PDB file of C-alpha atoms and ligand atoms in Angstrom:
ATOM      1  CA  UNK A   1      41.496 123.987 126.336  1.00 67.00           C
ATOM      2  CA  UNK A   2      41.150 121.523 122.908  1.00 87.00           C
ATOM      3  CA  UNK A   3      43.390 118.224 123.625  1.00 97.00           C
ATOM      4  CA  UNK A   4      47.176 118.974 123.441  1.00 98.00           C
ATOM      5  CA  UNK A   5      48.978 117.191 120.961  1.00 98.00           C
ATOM      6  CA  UNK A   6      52.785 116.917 119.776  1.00 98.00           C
ATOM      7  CA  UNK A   7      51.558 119.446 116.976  1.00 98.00           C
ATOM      8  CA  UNK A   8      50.177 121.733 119.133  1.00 98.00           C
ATOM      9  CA  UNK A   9      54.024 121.740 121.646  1.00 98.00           C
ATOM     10  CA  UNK A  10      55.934 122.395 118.149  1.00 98.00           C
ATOM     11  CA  UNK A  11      53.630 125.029 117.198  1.00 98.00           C
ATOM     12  CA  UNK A  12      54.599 126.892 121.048  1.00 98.00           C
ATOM     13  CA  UNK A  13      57.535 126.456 120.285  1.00 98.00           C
ATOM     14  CA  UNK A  14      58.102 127.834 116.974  1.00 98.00           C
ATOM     15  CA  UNK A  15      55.899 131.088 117.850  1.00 98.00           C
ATOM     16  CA  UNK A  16      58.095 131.502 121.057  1.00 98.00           C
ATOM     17  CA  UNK A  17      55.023 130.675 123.993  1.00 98.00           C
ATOM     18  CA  UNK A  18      56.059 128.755 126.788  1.00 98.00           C
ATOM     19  CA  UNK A  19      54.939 125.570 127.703  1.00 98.00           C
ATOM     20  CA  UNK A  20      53.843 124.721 130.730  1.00 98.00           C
ATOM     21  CA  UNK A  21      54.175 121.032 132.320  1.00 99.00           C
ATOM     22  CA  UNK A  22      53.532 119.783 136.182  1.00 98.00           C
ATOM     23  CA  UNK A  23      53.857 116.202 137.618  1.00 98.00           C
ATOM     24  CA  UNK A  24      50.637 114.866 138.433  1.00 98.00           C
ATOM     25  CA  UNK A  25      49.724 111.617 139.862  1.00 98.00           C
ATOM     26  CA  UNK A  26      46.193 110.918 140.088  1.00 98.00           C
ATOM     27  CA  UNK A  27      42.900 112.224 138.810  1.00 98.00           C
ATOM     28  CA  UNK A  28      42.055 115.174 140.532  1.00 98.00           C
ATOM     29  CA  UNK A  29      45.190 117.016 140.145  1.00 98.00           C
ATOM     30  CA  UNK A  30      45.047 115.839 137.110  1.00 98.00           C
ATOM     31  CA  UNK A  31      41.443 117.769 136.599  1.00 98.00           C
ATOM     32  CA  UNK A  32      42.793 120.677 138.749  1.00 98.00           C
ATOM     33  CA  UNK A  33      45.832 120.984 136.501  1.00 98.00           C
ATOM     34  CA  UNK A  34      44.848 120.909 133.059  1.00 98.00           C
ATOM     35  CA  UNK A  35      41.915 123.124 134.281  1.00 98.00           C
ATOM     36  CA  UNK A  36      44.332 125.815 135.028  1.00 98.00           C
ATOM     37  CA  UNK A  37      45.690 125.569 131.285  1.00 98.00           C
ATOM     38  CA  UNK A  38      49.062 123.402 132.423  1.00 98.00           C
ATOM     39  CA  UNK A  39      49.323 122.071 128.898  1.00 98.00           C
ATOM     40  CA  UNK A  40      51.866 118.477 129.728  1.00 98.00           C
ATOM     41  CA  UNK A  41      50.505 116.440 132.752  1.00 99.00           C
ATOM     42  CA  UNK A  42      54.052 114.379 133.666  1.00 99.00           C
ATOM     43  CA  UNK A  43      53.672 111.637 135.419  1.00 99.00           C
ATOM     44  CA  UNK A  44      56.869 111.303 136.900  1.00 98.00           C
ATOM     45  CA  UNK A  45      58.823 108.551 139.053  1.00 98.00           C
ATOM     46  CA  UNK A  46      59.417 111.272 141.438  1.00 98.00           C
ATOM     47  CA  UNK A  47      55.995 109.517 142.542  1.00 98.00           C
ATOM     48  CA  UNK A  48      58.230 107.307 144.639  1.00 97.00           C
ATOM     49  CA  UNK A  49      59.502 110.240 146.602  1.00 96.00           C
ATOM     50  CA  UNK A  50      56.484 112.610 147.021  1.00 96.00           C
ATOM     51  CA  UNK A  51      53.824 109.645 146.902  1.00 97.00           C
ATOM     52  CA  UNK A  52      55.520 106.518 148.036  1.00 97.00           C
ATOM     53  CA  UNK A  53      58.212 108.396 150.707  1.00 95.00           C
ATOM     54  CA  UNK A  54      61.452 106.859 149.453  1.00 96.00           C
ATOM     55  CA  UNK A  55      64.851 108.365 149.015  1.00 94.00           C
ATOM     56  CA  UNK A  56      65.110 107.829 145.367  1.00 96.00           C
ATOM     57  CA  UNK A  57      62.889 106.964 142.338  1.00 98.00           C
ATOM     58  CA  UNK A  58      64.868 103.392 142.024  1.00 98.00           C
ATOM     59  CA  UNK A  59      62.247 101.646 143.709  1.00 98.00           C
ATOM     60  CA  UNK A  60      59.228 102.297 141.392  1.00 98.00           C
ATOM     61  CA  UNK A  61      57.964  99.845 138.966  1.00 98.00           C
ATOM     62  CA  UNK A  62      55.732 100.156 135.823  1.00 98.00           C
ATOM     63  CA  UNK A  63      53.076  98.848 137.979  1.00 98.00           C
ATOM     64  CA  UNK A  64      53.101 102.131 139.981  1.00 98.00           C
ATOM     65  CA  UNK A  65      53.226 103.897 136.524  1.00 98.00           C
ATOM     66  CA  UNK A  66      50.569 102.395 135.173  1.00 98.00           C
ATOM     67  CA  UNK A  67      48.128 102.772 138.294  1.00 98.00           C
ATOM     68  CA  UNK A  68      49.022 106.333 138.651  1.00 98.00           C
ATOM     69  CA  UNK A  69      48.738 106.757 134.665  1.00 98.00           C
ATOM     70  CA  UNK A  70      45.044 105.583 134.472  1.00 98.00           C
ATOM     71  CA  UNK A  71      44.178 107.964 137.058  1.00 98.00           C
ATOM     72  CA  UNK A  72      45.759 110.812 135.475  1.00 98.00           C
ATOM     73  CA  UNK A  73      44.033 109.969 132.335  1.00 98.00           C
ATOM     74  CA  UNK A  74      40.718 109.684 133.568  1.00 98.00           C
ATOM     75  CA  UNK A  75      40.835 113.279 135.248  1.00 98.00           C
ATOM     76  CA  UNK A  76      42.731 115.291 132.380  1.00 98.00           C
ATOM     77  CA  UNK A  77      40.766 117.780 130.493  1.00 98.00           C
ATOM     78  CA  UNK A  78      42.905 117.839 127.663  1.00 98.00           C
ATOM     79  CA  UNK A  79      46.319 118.180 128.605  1.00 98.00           C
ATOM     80  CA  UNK A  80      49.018 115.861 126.733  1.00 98.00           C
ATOM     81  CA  UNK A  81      49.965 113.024 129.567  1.00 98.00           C
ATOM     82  CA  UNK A  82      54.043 112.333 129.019  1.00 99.00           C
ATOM     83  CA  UNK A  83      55.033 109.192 131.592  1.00 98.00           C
ATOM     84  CA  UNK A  84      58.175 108.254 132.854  1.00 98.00           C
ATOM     85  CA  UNK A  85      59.780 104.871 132.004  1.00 98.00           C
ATOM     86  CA  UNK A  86      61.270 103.716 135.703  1.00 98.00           C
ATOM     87  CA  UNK A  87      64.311 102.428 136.445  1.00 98.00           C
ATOM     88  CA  UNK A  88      65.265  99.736 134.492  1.00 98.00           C
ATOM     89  CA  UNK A  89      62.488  99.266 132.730  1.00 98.00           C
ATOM     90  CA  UNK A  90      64.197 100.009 129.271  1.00 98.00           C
ATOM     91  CA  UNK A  91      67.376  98.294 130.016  1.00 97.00           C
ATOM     92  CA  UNK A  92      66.652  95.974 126.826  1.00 97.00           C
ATOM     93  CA  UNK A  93      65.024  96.758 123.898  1.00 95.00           C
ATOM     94  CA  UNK A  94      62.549  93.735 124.898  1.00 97.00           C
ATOM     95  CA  UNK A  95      61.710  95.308 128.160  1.00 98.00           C
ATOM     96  CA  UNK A  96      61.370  98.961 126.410  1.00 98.00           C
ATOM     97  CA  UNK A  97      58.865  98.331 124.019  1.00 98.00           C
ATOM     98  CA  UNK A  98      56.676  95.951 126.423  1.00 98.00           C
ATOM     99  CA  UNK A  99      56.874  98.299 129.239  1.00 98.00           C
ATOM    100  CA  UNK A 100      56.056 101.176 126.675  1.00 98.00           C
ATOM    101  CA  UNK A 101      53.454  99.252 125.338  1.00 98.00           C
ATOM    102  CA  UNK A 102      51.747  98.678 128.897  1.00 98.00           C
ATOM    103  CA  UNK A 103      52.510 102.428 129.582  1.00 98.00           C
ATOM    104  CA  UNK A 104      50.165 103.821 126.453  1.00 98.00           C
ATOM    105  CA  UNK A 105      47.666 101.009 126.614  1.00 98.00           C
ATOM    106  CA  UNK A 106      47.036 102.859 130.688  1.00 98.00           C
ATOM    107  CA  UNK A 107      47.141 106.455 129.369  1.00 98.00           C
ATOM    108  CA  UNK A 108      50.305 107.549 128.412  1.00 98.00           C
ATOM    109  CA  UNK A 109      50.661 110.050 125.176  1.00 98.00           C
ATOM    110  CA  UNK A 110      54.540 110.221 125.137  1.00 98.00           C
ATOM    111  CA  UNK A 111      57.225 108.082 127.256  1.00 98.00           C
ATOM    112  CA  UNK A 112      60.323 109.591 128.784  1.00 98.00           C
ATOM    113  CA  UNK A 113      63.392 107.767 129.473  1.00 98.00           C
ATOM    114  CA  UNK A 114      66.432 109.147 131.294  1.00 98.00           C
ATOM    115  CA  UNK A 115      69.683 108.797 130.156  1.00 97.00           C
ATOM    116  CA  UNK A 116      72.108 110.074 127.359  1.00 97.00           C
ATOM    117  CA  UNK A 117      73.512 109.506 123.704  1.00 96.00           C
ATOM    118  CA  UNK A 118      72.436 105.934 124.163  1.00 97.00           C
ATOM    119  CA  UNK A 119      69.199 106.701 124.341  1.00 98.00           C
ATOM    120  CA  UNK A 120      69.272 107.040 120.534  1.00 98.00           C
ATOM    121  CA  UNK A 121      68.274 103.669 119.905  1.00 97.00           C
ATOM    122  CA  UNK A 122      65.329 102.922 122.235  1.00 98.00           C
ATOM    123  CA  UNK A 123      64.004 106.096 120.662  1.00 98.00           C
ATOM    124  CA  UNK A 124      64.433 105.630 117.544  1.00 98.00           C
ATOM    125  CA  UNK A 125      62.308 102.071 117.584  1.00 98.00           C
ATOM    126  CA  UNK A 126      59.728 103.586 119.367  1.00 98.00           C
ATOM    127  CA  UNK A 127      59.558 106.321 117.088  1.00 98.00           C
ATOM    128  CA  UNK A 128      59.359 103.815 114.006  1.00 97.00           C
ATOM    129  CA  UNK A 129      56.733 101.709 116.364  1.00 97.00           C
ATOM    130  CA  UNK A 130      54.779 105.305 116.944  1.00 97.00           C
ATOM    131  CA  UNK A 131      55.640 106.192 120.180  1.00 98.00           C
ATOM    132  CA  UNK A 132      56.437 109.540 120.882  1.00 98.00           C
ATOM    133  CA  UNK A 133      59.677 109.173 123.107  1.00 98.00           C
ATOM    134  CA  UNK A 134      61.121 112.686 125.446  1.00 98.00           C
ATOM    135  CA  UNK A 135      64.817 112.542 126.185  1.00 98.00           C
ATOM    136  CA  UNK A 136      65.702 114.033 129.734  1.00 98.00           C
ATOM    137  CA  UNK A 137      68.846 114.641 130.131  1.00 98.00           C
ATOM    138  CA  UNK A 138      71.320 116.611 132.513  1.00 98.00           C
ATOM    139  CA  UNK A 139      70.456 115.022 136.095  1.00 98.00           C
ATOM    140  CA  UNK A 140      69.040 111.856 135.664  1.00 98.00           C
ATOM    141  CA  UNK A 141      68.038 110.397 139.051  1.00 98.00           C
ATOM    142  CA  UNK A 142      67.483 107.198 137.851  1.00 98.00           C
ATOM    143  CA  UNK A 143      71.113 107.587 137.922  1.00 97.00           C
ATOM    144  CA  UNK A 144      72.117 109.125 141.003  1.00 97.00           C
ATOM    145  CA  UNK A 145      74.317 106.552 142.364  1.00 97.00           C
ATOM    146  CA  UNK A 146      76.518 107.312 139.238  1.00 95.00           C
ATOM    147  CA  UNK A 147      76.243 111.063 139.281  1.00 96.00           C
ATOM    148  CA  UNK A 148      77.230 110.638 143.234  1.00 94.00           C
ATOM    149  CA  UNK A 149      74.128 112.569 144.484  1.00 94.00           C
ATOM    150  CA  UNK A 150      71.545 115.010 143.152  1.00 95.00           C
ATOM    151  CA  UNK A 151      74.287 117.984 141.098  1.00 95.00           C
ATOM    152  CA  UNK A 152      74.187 120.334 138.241  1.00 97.00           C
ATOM    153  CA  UNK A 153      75.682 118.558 135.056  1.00 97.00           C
ATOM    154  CA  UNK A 154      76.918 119.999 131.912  1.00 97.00           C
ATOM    155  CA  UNK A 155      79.252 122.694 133.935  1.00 96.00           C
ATOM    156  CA  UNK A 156      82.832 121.488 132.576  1.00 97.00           C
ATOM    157  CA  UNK A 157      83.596 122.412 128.915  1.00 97.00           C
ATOM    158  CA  UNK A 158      83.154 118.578 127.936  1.00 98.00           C
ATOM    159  CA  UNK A 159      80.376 117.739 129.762  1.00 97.00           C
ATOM    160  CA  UNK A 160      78.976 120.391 127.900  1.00 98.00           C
ATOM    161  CA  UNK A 161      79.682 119.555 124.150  1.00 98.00           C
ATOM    162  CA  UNK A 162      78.919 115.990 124.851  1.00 98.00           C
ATOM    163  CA  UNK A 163      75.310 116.960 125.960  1.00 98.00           C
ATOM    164  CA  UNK A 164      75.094 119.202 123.164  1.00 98.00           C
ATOM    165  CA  UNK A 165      75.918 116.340 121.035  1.00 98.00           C
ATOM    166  CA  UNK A 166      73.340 114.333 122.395  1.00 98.00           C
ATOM    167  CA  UNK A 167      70.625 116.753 122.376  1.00 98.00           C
ATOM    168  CA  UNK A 168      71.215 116.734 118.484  1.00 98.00           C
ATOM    169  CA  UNK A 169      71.876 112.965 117.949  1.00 98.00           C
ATOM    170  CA  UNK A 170      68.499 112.381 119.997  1.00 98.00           C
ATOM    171  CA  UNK A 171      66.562 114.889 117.927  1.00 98.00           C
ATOM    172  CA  UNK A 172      67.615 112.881 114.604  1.00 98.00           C
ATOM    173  CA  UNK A 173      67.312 109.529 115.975  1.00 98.00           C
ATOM    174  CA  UNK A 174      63.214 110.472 116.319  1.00 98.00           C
ATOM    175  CA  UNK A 175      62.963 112.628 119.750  1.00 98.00           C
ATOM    176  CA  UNK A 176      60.071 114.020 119.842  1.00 98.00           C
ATOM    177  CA  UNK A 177      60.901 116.596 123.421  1.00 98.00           C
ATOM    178  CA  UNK A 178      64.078 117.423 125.151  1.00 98.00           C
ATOM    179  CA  UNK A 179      63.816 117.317 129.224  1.00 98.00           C
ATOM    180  CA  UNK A 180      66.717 119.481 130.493  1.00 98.00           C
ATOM    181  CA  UNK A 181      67.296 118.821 134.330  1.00 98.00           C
ATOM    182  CA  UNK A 182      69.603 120.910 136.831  1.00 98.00           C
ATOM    183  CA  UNK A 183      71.857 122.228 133.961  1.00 98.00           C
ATOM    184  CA  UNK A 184      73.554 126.248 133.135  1.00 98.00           C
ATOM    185  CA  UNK A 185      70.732 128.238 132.051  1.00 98.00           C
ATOM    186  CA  UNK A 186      73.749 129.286 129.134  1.00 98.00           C
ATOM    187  CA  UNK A 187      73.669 125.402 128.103  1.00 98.00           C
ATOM    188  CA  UNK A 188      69.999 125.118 127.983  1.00 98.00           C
ATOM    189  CA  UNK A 189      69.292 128.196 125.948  1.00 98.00           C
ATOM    190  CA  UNK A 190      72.259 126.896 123.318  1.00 98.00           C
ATOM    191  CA  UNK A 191      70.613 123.490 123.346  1.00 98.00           C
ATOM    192  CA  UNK A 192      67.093 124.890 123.070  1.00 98.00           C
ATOM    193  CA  UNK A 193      68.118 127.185 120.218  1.00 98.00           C
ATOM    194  CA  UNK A 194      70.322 123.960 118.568  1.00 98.00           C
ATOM    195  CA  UNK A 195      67.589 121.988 118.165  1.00 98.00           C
ATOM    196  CA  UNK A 196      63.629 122.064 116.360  1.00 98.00           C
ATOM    197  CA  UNK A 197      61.966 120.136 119.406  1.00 98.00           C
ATOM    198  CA  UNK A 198      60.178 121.469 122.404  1.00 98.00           C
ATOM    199  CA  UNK A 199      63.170 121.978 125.277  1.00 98.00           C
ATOM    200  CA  UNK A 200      61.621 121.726 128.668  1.00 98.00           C
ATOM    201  CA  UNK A 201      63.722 123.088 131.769  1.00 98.00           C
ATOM    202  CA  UNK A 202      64.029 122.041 135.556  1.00 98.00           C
ATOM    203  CA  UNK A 203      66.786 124.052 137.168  1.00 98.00           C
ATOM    204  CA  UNK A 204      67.659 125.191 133.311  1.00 98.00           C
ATOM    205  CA  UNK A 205      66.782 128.423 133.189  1.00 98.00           C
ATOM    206  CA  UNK A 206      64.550 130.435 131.185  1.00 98.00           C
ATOM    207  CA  UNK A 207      65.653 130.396 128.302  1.00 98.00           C
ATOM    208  CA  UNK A 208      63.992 126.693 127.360  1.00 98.00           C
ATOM    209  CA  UNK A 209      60.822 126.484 125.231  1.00 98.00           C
ATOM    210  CA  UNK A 210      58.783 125.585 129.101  1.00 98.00           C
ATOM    211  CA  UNK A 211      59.302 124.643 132.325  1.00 98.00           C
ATOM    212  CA  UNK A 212      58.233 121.883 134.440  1.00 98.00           C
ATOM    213  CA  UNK A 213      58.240 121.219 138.749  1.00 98.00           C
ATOM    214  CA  UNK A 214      57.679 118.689 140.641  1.00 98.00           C
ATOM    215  CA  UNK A 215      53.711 119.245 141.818  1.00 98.00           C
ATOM    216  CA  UNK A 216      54.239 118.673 145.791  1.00 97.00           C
ATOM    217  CA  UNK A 217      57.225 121.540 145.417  1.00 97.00           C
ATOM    218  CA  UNK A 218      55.636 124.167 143.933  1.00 98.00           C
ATOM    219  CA  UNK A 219      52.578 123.637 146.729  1.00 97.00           C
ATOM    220  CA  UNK A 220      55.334 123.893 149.268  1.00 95.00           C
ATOM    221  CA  UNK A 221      54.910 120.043 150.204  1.00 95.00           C
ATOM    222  CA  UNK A 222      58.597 119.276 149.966  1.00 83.00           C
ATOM    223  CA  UNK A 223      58.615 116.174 152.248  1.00 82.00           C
ATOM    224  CA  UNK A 224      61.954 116.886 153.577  1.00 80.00           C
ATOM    225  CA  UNK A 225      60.970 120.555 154.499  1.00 78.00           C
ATOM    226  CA  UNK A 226      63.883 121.949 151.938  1.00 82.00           C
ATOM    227  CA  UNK A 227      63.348 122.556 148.393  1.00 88.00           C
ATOM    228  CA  UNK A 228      65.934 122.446 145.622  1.00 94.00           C
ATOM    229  CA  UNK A 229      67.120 126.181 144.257  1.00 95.00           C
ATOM    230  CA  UNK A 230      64.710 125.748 141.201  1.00 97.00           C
ATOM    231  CA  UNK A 231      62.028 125.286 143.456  1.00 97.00           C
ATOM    232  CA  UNK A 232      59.113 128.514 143.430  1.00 97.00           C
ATOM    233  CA  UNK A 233      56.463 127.891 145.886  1.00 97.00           C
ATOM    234  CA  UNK A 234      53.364 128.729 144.315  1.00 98.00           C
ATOM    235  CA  UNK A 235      51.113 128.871 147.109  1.00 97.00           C
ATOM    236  CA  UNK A 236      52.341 131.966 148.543  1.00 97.00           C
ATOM    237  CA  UNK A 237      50.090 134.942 148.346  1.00 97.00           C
ATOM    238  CA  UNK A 238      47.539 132.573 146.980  1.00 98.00           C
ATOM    239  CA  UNK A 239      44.358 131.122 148.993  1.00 96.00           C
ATOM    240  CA  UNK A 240      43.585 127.828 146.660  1.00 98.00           C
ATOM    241  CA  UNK A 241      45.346 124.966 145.251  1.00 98.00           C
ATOM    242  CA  UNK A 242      44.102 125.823 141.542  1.00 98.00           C
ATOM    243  CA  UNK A 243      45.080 130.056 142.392  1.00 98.00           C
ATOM    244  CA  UNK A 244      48.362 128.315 142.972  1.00 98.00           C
ATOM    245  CA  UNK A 245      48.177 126.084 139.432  1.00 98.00           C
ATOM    246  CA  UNK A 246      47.174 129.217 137.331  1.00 98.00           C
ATOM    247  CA  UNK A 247      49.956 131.777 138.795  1.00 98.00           C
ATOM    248  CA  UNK A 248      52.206 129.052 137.612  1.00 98.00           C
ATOM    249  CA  UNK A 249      50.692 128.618 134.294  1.00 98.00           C
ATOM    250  CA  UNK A 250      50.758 132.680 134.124  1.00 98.00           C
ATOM    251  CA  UNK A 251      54.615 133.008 135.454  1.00 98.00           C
ATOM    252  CA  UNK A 252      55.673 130.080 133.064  1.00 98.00           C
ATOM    253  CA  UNK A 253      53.714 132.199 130.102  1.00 98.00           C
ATOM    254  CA  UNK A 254      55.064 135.363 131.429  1.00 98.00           C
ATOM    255  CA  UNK A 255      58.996 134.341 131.405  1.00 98.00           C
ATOM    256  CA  UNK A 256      58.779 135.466 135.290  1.00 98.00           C
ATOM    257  CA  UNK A 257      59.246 131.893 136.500  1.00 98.00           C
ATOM    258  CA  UNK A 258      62.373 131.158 136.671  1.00 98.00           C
ATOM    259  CA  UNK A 259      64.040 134.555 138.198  1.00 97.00           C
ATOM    260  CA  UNK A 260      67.528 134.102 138.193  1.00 96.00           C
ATOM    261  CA  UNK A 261      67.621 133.025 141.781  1.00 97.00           C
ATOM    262  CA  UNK A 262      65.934 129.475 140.681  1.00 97.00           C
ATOM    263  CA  UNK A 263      69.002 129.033 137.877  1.00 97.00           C
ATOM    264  CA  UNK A 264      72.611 127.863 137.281  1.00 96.00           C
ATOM    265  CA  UNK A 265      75.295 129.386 136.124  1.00 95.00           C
ATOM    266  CA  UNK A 266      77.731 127.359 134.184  1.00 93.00           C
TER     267      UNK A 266
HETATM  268  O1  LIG B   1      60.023 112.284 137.731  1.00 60.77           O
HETATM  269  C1  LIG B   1      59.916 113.500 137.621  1.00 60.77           C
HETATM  270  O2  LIG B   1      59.122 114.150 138.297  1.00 60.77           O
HETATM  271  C2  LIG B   1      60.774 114.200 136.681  1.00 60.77           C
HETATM  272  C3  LIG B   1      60.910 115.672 136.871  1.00 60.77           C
HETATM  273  C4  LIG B   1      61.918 115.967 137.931  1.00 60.77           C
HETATM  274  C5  LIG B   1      61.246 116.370 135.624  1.00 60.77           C
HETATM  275  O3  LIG B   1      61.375 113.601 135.836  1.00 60.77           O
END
């Protein structure tokens, strides 16, 4: 596969092919999933549930980031490698762009941040700075104690217009992807189809432009033994790890992945 850029997302996107993303923490997943043609490497904060064994992502720091980032980078063959910002670590504009900063200095291609409307200043610095910034919105577990546990968002009629709104607000401020978490496939398809970025669904339905899963859930890994509804276990019927990477790739491609027994209604 030749290196995937921004250019190359927005051109899926505009000729309708899906785009397929994974979290990956360290170098030979990272090999293993690029290999397979996953085309975004994420390396997510979820790292502090699946690697690190705690309850939420709250504890992990840029440190973590960064360690896991070089690793990724060093195994990728290709794929674009979009990072997480952790919790707190773009609570001021200071701490953004220095965390950013030590983020794409280890690896990183593009920076996500959790979060909402507000997010349209953080972005839009980074953008001017050249940072390529993805909005995830919908479930943010950074936020969890907020949202009062791990829920679908965007299912009341306000809820709804307001994420809309944001989803538009963050594509003008200089967003350069849309993450959609745990949110009515209806809303995702209207927010995919509102806006010119790349729309990338967990729990969203199939409409979005891709899809994206936590790694150690779609290998059937989940620590706790139950996975979430939007959860596909990719290892069945399959006899290798990187079988289990390219049926994704394929299902993702295919629209097959997500059946309507991974989605939400609104
Ligand atoms: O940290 C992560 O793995 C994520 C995914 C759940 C999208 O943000």
């Amino acid at each position: 596969m030749s290196d995937v850029t921004l250019t190359t997302l927005q051109s899926l996107k505009q000729s309708g092919e899906k785009i397929a993303m994974l979290t990956c923490y360290d170098a030979t997943f990272a090999h293993a999933a690029s290999q397979a043609g996953v085309e975004v490497l994420l390396v997510g904060d979820s790292l502090g549930m699946v690697l690190q064994g705690h309850d939420s992502t709250l504890p992990v720091t840029v440190a973590d980031m960064a360690y896991h980032v070089a690793g990724v980078k060093r195994g990728n063959q290709g794929a674009l490698i979009l990072v997480d910002l952790p919790f707190m670590a773009y609570a001021t504009t200071e701490q953004c762009l220095h965390n950013c900063a030590t983020l794409m200095q280890a690896g990183a291609h593009m920076v996500k941040l959790e979060g909402a409307g507000w997010l349209a200043e953080p972005i839009r610095l980074l953008a001017e700075r050249g940072i390529p910034a993805c909005a995830h919105l919908g479930l943010t577990p950074q936020a969890v104690n907020i949202l009062g546990g791990y829920k679908v968002q965007g299912r009341q009629d306000a809820q709804a217009r307001q994420m809309r709104a944001d989803a538009i607000a963050l594509e003008q401020a200089g967003a350069c992807m849309l993450l959609l978490e745990c949110v009515p496939s209806s809303l995702a398809a209207e927010i995919s189809q509102a806006v010119k970025i790349p729309v990338i669904g967990i729990g969203a339905g199939a409409a979005t432009d891709g899809q994206v899963l936590v790694l150690h859930d779609m290998l059937g890994l989940a620590l706790s033994g139950r996975s979430p509804k939007f959860v596909k276990n990719f290892m069945t019927g399959q006899d290798s790890i990187a079988a289990a990477l390219s049926a994704y790739v394929q299902a993702v491609k295919a629209v097959s992945f997500p059946a309507a027994e991974h989605c939400f209604s609104a």
